[in-house]
């Protein structure tokens, strides 16, 4: 399976967006077939501006707002050109980098979604940014992107210094398999290291949704050794298939490790803890888990890793 390397990189005119571009330059394998699109949705004219334009008494205010709009547009272009220069100086061919300055049409999120449908292999963004909209990962734009862009991976760049070590969290879901195939196609043969990781939940992690505060507490149940071994055996088979996919794409055997943890209360927290203790800068998770009826952003493992692992770069595939 070969995935074309056409990357949509969101640039908002901030230093954080330059850091996003640095991540692309420092982490992503770039060759002559790679195309990088630096994309910005320009939204400088508030609704009130249109009302002022229709009022002759507000001519001075309209002129002032137009001057500010021109200054803001010039500043965004400067950042876009600067971002392009960062990539070119990093060794990426000039012809492989494109700037798209897009005037808002439907809305910032909807315009990004429409652009993402044009044959990209991944969307890359920072956790914070997009102009005046701070805390992107908690904001409406990020929520809309994560809910709507299910057709390509979303790479959310964190603050941890970039290295070539990847924590690949897997389960038996089709989404997880897709994540494995994605990193194999994109990163295979370029010297990356990866840990294939799976966390087995303990029985105490099961929520029985007891709503009566006066109900007796459920005693902690212990998973039998035989049960744990059965899970481990099934996971070992999953690891074997995953490793074979990575090896066939060019990953080196000595740079692939495997780890199973058992009895965890939260699989998401176990993933984040492993990333911290293992020194990984990038976490890769599937968009959906084993429950096909549950949307990614409704609160299972992938969603919790995005929120809880805010220091790390998280790939949602």
C-alpha positions as a Markdown table, in Angstrom:
| # | Residue | x | y | z |
|---|---|---|---|---|
| 1 | Unk | 0.0 | 0.0 | 0.0 |
| 2 | Unk | 1.6 | 3.3 | -1.1 |
| 3 | Unk | 0.3 | 6.6 | 0.2 |
| 4 | Unk | 1.1 | 9.7 | -1.9 |
| 5 | Unk | 2.8 | 12.3 | 0.2 |
| 6 | Unk | 0.7 | 15.4 | -0.2 |
| 7 | Unk | 0.5 | 17.2 | 3.1 |
| 8 | Unk | -1.9 | 20.0 | 4.1 |
| 9 | Unk | -0.2 | 22.2 | 6.7 |
| 10 | Unk | -2.2 | 24.8 | 8.5 |
| 11 | Unk | -0.4 | 28.1 | 8.9 |
| 12 | Unk | -2.0 | 30.9 | 11.0 |
| 13 | Unk | 0.6 | 33.7 | 11.1 |
| 14 | Unk | 2.0 | 32.8 | 14.5 |
| 15 | Unk | 5.3 | 31.5 | 15.8 |
| 16 | Unk | 3.5 | 28.3 | 16.7 |
| 17 | Unk | 2.7 | 27.7 | 13.0 |
| 18 | Unk | 6.4 | 28.1 | 12.2 |
| 19 | Unk | 7.1 | 25.4 | 14.8 |
| 20 | Unk | 4.6 | 23.2 | 12.9 |
| 21 | Unk | 6.5 | 23.8 | 9.7 |
| 22 | Unk | 9.7 | 22.9 | 11.6 |
| 23 | Unk | 8.1 | 19.6 | 12.6 |
| 24 | Unk | 7.4 | 18.8 | 9.0 |
| 25 | Unk | 11.0 | 19.7 | 8.1 |
| 26 | Unk | 12.6 | 17.8 | 10.9 |
| 27 | Unk | 10.4 | 14.7 | 11.2 |
| 28 | Unk | 8.6 | 13.9 | 8.0 |
| 29 | Unk | 10.5 | 12.0 | 5.3 |
| 30 | Unk | 10.6 | 14.3 | 2.2 |
| 31 | Unk | 11.5 | 13.2 | -1.3 |
| 32 | Unk | 10.9 | 14.5 | -4.8 |
| 33 | Unk | 7.4 | 13.1 | -4.8 |
| 34 | Unk | 6.4 | 15.0 | -1.7 |
| 35 | Unk | 4.1 | 18.0 | -2.0 |
| 36 | Unk | 3.5 | 20.4 | 0.9 |
| 37 | Unk | 0.7 | 22.9 | 0.8 |
| 38 | Unk | 0.9 | 25.7 | 3.4 |
| 39 | Unk | -2.7 | 26.7 | 3.9 |
| 40 | Unk | -4.3 | 29.7 | 5.5 |
| 41 | Unk | -8.0 | 30.8 | 5.7 |
| 42 | Unk | -8.1 | 34.6 | 5.8 |
| 43 | Unk | -10.9 | 36.1 | 7.8 |
| 44 | Unk | -10.3 | 39.7 | 8.4 |
| 45 | Unk | -13.7 | 41.3 | 7.7 |
| 46 | Unk | -16.2 | 41.0 | 10.6 |
| 47 | Unk | -19.9 | 41.2 | 10.0 |
| 48 | Unk | -19.9 | 44.6 | 11.6 |
| 49 | Unk | -17.6 | 45.8 | 8.8 |
| 50 | Unk | -20.3 | 45.2 | 6.2 |
| 51 | Unk | -22.8 | 47.2 | 8.2 |
| 52 | Unk | -20.3 | 50.1 | 8.5 |
| 53 | Unk | -19.7 | 50.1 | 4.7 |
| 54 | Unk | -23.4 | 50.9 | 4.2 |
| 55 | Unk | -23.4 | 53.9 | 6.5 |
| 56 | Unk | -21.9 | 57.1 | 4.9 |
| 57 | Unk | -21.3 | 58.5 | 8.4 |
| 58 | Unk | -18.8 | 55.7 | 9.0 |
| 59 | Unk | -16.5 | 56.4 | 6.1 |
| 60 | Unk | -13.5 | 57.1 | 8.3 |
| 61 | Unk | -14.0 | 53.9 | 10.3 |
| 62 | Unk | -14.3 | 51.9 | 7.1 |
| 63 | Unk | -11.0 | 53.4 | 5.7 |
| 64 | Unk | -9.3 | 52.5 | 9.0 |
| 65 | Unk | -10.6 | 49.0 | 9.0 |
| 66 | Unk | -9.5 | 48.5 | 5.4 |
| 67 | Unk | -6.0 | 49.7 | 6.2 |
| 68 | Unk | -5.9 | 47.2 | 9.1 |
| 69 | Unk | -7.2 | 44.4 | 6.9 |
| 70 | Unk | -4.4 | 45.2 | 4.3 |
| 71 | Unk | -1.8 | 45.1 | 7.1 |
| 72 | Unk | -3.1 | 41.8 | 8.4 |
| 73 | Unk | -3.1 | 40.3 | 5.0 |
| 74 | Unk | 0.4 | 41.5 | 4.4 |
| 75 | Unk | 1.5 | 40.0 | 7.7 |
| 76 | Unk | 0.0 | 36.6 | 6.9 |
| 77 | Unk | 1.7 | 36.5 | 3.5 |
| 78 | Unk | 5.0 | 37.3 | 5.2 |
| 79 | Unk | 4.5 | 34.3 | 7.6 |
| 80 | Unk | 3.5 | 32.1 | 4.7 |
| 81 | Unk | 6.7 | 33.0 | 2.7 |
| 82 | Unk | 8.8 | 32.6 | 5.8 |
| 83 | Unk | 7.3 | 29.1 | 6.4 |
| 84 | Unk | 8.1 | 28.2 | 2.8 |
| 85 | Unk | 11.7 | 29.4 | 3.2 |
| 86 | Unk | 12.1 | 27.3 | 6.3 |
| 87 | Unk | 11.1 | 24.2 | 4.3 |
| 88 | Unk | 13.4 | 25.1 | 1.4 |
| 89 | Unk | 16.4 | 25.8 | 3.6 |
| 90 | Unk | 15.6 | 22.4 | 5.2 |
| 91 | Unk | 16.3 | 20.7 | 1.9 |
| 92 | Unk | 12.8 | 20.5 | 0.5 |
| 93 | Unk | 12.7 | 21.3 | -3.2 |
| 94 | Unk | 11.2 | 24.7 | -3.9 |
| 95 | Unk | 8.8 | 23.2 | -6.5 |
| 96 | Unk | 7.4 | 20.9 | -3.8 |
| 97 | Unk | 6.1 | 23.7 | -1.6 |
| 98 | Unk | 2.9 | 25.6 | -2.4 |
| 99 | Unk | 1.2 | 28.5 | -0.6 |
| 100 | Unk | -2.5 | 28.7 | -0.6 |
| 101 | Unk | -4.0 | 32.0 | 0.8 |
| 102 | Unk | -7.7 | 31.3 | 0.9 |
| 103 | Unk | -10.3 | 34.0 | 1.5 |
| 104 | Unk | -13.0 | 32.6 | 3.8 |
| 105 | Unk | -16.1 | 31.4 | 2.0 |
| 106 | Unk | -18.2 | 29.0 | 4.2 |
| 107 | Unk | -16.3 | 29.3 | 7.4 |
| 108 | Unk | -12.7 | 28.5 | 8.6 |
| 109 | Unk | -13.4 | 24.9 | 9.6 |
| 110 | Unk | -15.6 | 24.1 | 6.6 |
| 111 | Unk | -13.1 | 25.7 | 4.1 |
| 112 | Unk | -10.3 | 23.6 | 5.7 |
| 113 | Unk | -12.4 | 20.5 | 5.3 |
| 114 | Unk | -13.2 | 21.2 | 1.7 |
| 115 | Unk | -9.5 | 21.7 | 1.0 |
| 116 | Unk | -8.6 | 18.5 | 2.8 |
| 117 | Unk | -10.8 | 16.6 | 0.3 |
| 118 | Unk | -8.5 | 17.5 | -2.6 |
| 119 | Unk | -6.3 | 14.4 | -2.5 |
| 120 | Unk | -4.2 | 15.0 | 0.6 |
| 121 | Unk | -2.6 | 12.2 | 2.6 |
| 122 | Unk | -2.6 | 14.0 | 5.9 |
| 123 | Unk | -3.5 | 17.3 | 7.6 |
| 124 | Unk | -1.0 | 18.8 | 10.0 |
| 125 | Unk | -1.8 | 21.4 | 12.6 |
| 126 | Unk | -0.7 | 22.8 | 16.0 |
| 127 | Unk | -2.7 | 22.4 | 19.2 |
| 128 | Unk | -3.1 | 26.2 | 19.5 |
| 129 | Unk | -3.4 | 28.9 | 16.9 |
| 130 | Unk | -5.6 | 29.6 | 13.9 |
| 131 | Unk | -5.4 | 33.4 | 14.2 |
| 132 | Unk | -7.3 | 34.8 | 17.2 |
| 133 | Unk | -8.8 | 31.5 | 18.1 |
| 134 | Unk | -6.6 | 30.2 | 20.9 |
| 135 | Unk | -6.5 | 26.8 | 22.5 |
| 136 | Unk | -7.4 | 25.1 | 19.2 |
| 137 | Unk | -7.6 | 21.6 | 20.6 |
| 138 | Unk | -10.4 | 22.8 | 22.9 |
| 139 | Unk | -12.0 | 25.1 | 20.4 |
| 140 | Unk | -14.8 | 24.6 | 18.0 |
| 141 | Unk | -12.6 | 24.6 | 14.9 |
| 142 | Unk | -10.5 | 21.7 | 16.2 |
| 143 | Unk | -13.6 | 19.7 | 17.2 |
| 144 | Unk | -15.2 | 20.2 | 13.8 |
| 145 | Unk | -12.0 | 19.1 | 12.0 |
| 146 | Unk | -11.6 | 16.0 | 14.2 |
| 147 | Unk | -15.2 | 15.1 | 13.7 |
| 148 | Unk | -15.4 | 15.8 | 10.0 |
| 149 | Unk | -12.0 | 14.9 | 8.6 |
| 150 | Unk | -12.3 | 11.1 | 8.9 |
| 151 | Unk | -11.0 | 10.4 | 5.4 |
| 152 | Unk | -7.3 | 11.3 | 6.1 |
| 153 | Unk | -5.1 | 11.3 | 9.2 |
| 154 | Unk | -4.8 | 14.4 | 11.4 |
| 155 | Unk | -1.4 | 15.1 | 12.8 |
| 156 | Unk | -1.6 | 17.4 | 15.9 |
| 157 | Unk | 1.9 | 18.7 | 16.7 |
| 158 | Unk | 2.9 | 19.0 | 20.3 |
| 159 | Unk | 5.7 | 20.7 | 22.2 |
| 160 | Unk | 8.0 | 17.7 | 23.0 |
| 161 | Unk | 11.3 | 18.0 | 21.0 |
| 162 | Unk | 11.0 | 15.9 | 17.9 |
| 163 | Unk | 12.8 | 12.6 | 17.6 |
| 164 | Unk | 12.4 | 9.6 | 15.3 |
| 165 | Unk | 10.9 | 7.4 | 18.0 |
| 166 | Unk | 7.2 | 6.5 | 17.6 |
| 167 | Unk | 4.8 | 4.9 | 20.1 |
| 168 | Unk | 2.3 | 2.9 | 18.0 |
| 169 | Unk | -0.8 | 2.1 | 20.1 |
| 170 | Unk | -2.6 | -0.8 | 18.5 |
| 171 | Unk | -5.7 | -3.0 | 19.0 |
| 172 | Unk | -7.6 | -5.3 | 16.7 |
| 173 | Unk | -9.8 | -2.6 | 15.1 |
| 174 | Unk | -9.8 | -1.8 | 11.4 |
| 175 | Unk | -8.9 | 1.8 | 12.3 |
| 176 | Unk | -5.8 | 0.6 | 14.2 |
| 177 | Unk | -4.8 | -1.5 | 11.2 |
| 178 | Unk | -5.2 | 1.5 | 9.0 |
| 179 | Unk | -2.8 | 3.4 | 11.3 |
| 180 | Unk | -0.2 | 0.7 | 11.0 |
| 181 | Unk | -0.4 | 0.8 | 7.2 |
| 182 | Unk | -0.2 | 4.6 | 7.2 |
| 183 | Unk | 3.0 | 4.8 | 9.1 |
| 184 | Unk | 4.5 | 1.9 | 7.3 |
| 185 | Unk | 3.9 | 3.5 | 3.9 |
| 186 | Unk | 4.9 | 7.0 | 5.0 |
| 187 | Unk | 7.9 | 6.2 | 7.3 |
| 188 | Unk | 9.2 | 2.8 | 6.2 |
| 189 | Unk | 12.8 | 2.7 | 5.1 |
| 190 | Unk | 13.8 | 6.1 | 6.7 |
| 191 | Unk | 15.4 | 4.9 | 10.0 |
| 192 | Unk | 12.5 | 5.4 | 12.4 |
| 193 | Unk | 12.1 | 3.4 | 15.6 |
| 194 | Unk | 8.8 | 2.3 | 16.9 |
| 195 | Unk | 7.3 | 0.5 | 19.9 |
| 196 | Unk | 4.2 | -1.5 | 19.2 |
| 197 | Unk | 2.1 | -1.0 | 22.3 |
| 198 | Unk | -1.1 | -2.4 | 23.7 |
| 199 | Unk | -2.7 | -1.9 | 27.1 |
| 200 | Unk | -5.1 | -4.5 | 28.5 |
| 201 | Unk | -7.7 | -3.0 | 30.8 |
| 202 | Unk | -8.3 | -4.4 | 34.3 |
| 203 | Unk | -11.8 | -5.3 | 35.4 |
| 204 | Unk | -11.8 | -2.2 | 37.7 |
| 205 | Unk | -11.8 | 0.0 | 34.6 |
| 206 | Unk | -15.3 | -1.3 | 33.6 |
| 207 | Unk | -18.0 | 1.3 | 34.4 |
| 208 | Unk | -21.3 | -0.2 | 35.4 |
| 209 | Unk | -23.0 | 3.2 | 35.4 |
| 210 | Unk | -24.5 | 2.8 | 38.9 |
| 211 | Unk | -26.4 | 6.1 | 39.4 |
| 212 | Unk | -27.7 | 5.5 | 42.9 |
| 213 | Unk | -25.2 | 7.1 | 45.3 |
| 214 | Unk | -26.5 | 4.9 | 48.2 |
| 215 | Unk | -25.9 | 1.7 | 46.3 |
| 216 | Unk | -23.2 | -0.6 | 47.8 |
| 217 | Unk | -19.8 | -0.3 | 46.2 |
| 218 | Unk | -18.9 | -3.0 | 43.8 |
| 219 | Unk | -15.8 | -4.9 | 45.1 |
| 220 | Unk | -12.7 | -4.8 | 43.0 |
| 221 | Unk | -12.5 | -7.9 | 40.7 |
| 222 | Unk | -9.3 | -9.5 | 39.7 |
| 223 | Unk | -8.7 | -10.9 | 36.2 |
| 224 | Unk | -7.4 | -14.5 | 36.4 |
| 225 | Unk | -4.0 | -15.4 | 35.2 |
| 226 | Unk | -5.5 | -17.6 | 32.5 |
| 227 | Unk | -7.7 | -14.7 | 31.3 |
| 228 | Unk | -4.6 | -12.4 | 31.1 |
| 229 | Unk | -2.6 | -15.0 | 29.3 |
| 230 | Unk | -5.5 | -15.4 | 26.7 |
| 231 | Unk | -5.4 | -11.7 | 26.1 |
| 232 | Unk | -1.7 | -11.7 | 25.8 |
| 233 | Unk | -1.8 | -14.5 | 23.3 |
| 234 | Unk | -4.3 | -12.7 | 21.1 |
| 235 | Unk | -2.2 | -9.5 | 21.4 |
| 236 | Unk | 1.0 | -11.4 | 20.4 |
| 237 | Unk | -0.7 | -12.4 | 17.2 |
| 238 | Unk | -1.7 | -8.8 | 16.6 |
| 239 | Unk | 1.9 | -7.7 | 17.3 |
| 240 | Unk | 3.2 | -10.3 | 14.8 |
| 241 | Unk | 1.0 | -9.0 | 12.0 |
| 242 | Unk | 1.9 | -5.4 | 12.8 |
| 243 | Unk | 5.6 | -6.1 | 12.8 |
| 244 | Unk | 5.4 | -8.0 | 9.5 |
| 245 | Unk | 3.8 | -4.9 | 8.0 |
| 246 | Unk | 6.4 | -2.6 | 9.3 |
| 247 | Unk | 9.3 | -4.9 | 8.2 |
| 248 | Unk | 7.9 | -5.2 | 4.7 |
| 249 | Unk | 7.8 | -1.4 | 4.4 |
| 250 | Unk | 11.5 | -1.0 | 5.3 |
| 251 | Unk | 11.5 | -0.6 | 9.1 |
| 252 | Unk | 14.5 | -2.2 | 10.7 |
| 253 | Unk | 13.9 | -5.2 | 13.0 |
| 254 | Unk | 16.3 | -3.9 | 15.7 |
| 255 | Unk | 14.4 | -0.6 | 15.8 |
| 256 | Unk | 11.0 | -2.3 | 16.5 |
| 257 | Unk | 10.1 | -3.1 | 20.1 |
| 258 | Unk | 6.9 | -4.5 | 21.6 |
| 259 | Unk | 5.2 | -4.0 | 24.9 |
| 260 | Unk | 2.0 | -5.2 | 26.6 |
| 261 | Unk | 0.8 | -3.7 | 29.9 |
| 262 | Unk | -2.0 | -5.4 | 31.8 |
| 263 | Unk | -4.6 | -4.4 | 34.4 |
| 264 | Unk | -4.6 | -0.7 | 33.6 |
| 265 | Unk | -7.5 | 1.5 | 34.7 |
| 266 | Unk | -7.2 | 3.7 | 31.6 |
| 267 | Unk | -5.7 | 2.6 | 28.3 |
| 268 | Unk | -5.2 | 6.3 | 27.3 |
| 269 | Unk | -3.3 | 7.1 | 30.4 |
| 270 | Unk | -1.2 | 4.0 | 29.9 |
| 271 | Unk | -0.3 | 5.2 | 26.4 |
| 272 | Unk | 0.6 | 8.6 | 27.6 |
| 273 | Unk | 2.7 | 7.2 | 30.5 |
| 274 | Unk | 4.6 | 5.0 | 28.1 |
| 275 | Unk | 5.3 | 7.9 | 25.8 |
| 276 | Unk | 6.7 | 9.8 | 28.7 |
| 277 | Unk | 8.8 | 7.0 | 30.2 |
| 278 | Unk | 10.0 | 5.8 | 26.8 |
| 279 | Unk | 11.0 | 9.2 | 25.4 |
| 280 | Unk | 8.7 | 9.1 | 22.4 |
| 281 | Unk | 7.8 | 12.4 | 20.7 |
| 282 | Unk | 5.0 | 11.0 | 18.5 |
| 283 | Unk | 2.0 | 8.8 | 19.4 |
| 284 | Unk | 0.0 | 7.1 | 16.7 |
| 285 | Unk | -3.6 | 6.0 | 17.5 |
| 286 | Unk | -6.6 | 4.8 | 15.5 |
| 287 | Unk | -9.5 | 7.1 | 15.2 |
| 288 | Unk | -12.0 | 4.4 | 16.4 |
| 289 | Unk | -11.6 | 1.6 | 18.7 |
| 290 | Unk | -13.2 | -1.8 | 18.7 |
| 291 | Unk | -16.7 | -0.3 | 19.1 |
| 292 | Unk | -17.7 | 0.6 | 15.5 |
| 293 | Unk | -20.8 | 2.5 | 16.7 |
| 294 | Unk | -18.8 | 4.9 | 18.8 |
| 295 | Unk | -17.6 | 8.1 | 17.1 |
| 296 | Unk | -14.0 | 9.0 | 17.7 |
| 297 | Unk | -14.7 | 12.3 | 19.5 |
| 298 | Unk | -17.3 | 10.9 | 21.8 |
| 299 | Unk | -14.7 | 10.0 | 24.4 |
| 300 | Unk | -12.8 | 6.7 | 24.1 |
| 301 | Unk | -9.0 | 6.1 | 23.9 |
| 302 | Unk | -8.0 | 8.2 | 20.9 |
| 303 | Unk | -9.9 | 11.2 | 22.2 |
| 304 | Unk | -8.4 | 10.9 | 25.6 |
| 305 | Unk | -4.9 | 10.6 | 24.2 |
| 306 | Unk | -5.4 | 13.8 | 22.2 |
| 307 | Unk | -6.5 | 15.7 | 25.3 |
| 308 | Unk | -4.2 | 14.0 | 27.9 |
| 309 | Unk | -1.1 | 13.8 | 25.8 |
| 310 | Unk | -1.1 | 17.5 | 25.0 |
| 311 | Unk | 2.8 | 17.7 | 25.1 |
| 312 | Unk | 3.1 | 15.1 | 22.4 |
| 313 | Unk | 2.5 | 15.0 | 18.7 |
| 314 | Unk | -0.5 | 12.8 | 18.2 |
| 315 | Unk | -1.4 | 11.2 | 14.9 |
| 316 | Unk | -5.1 | 10.3 | 14.6 |
| 317 | Unk | -5.6 | 7.9 | 11.8 |
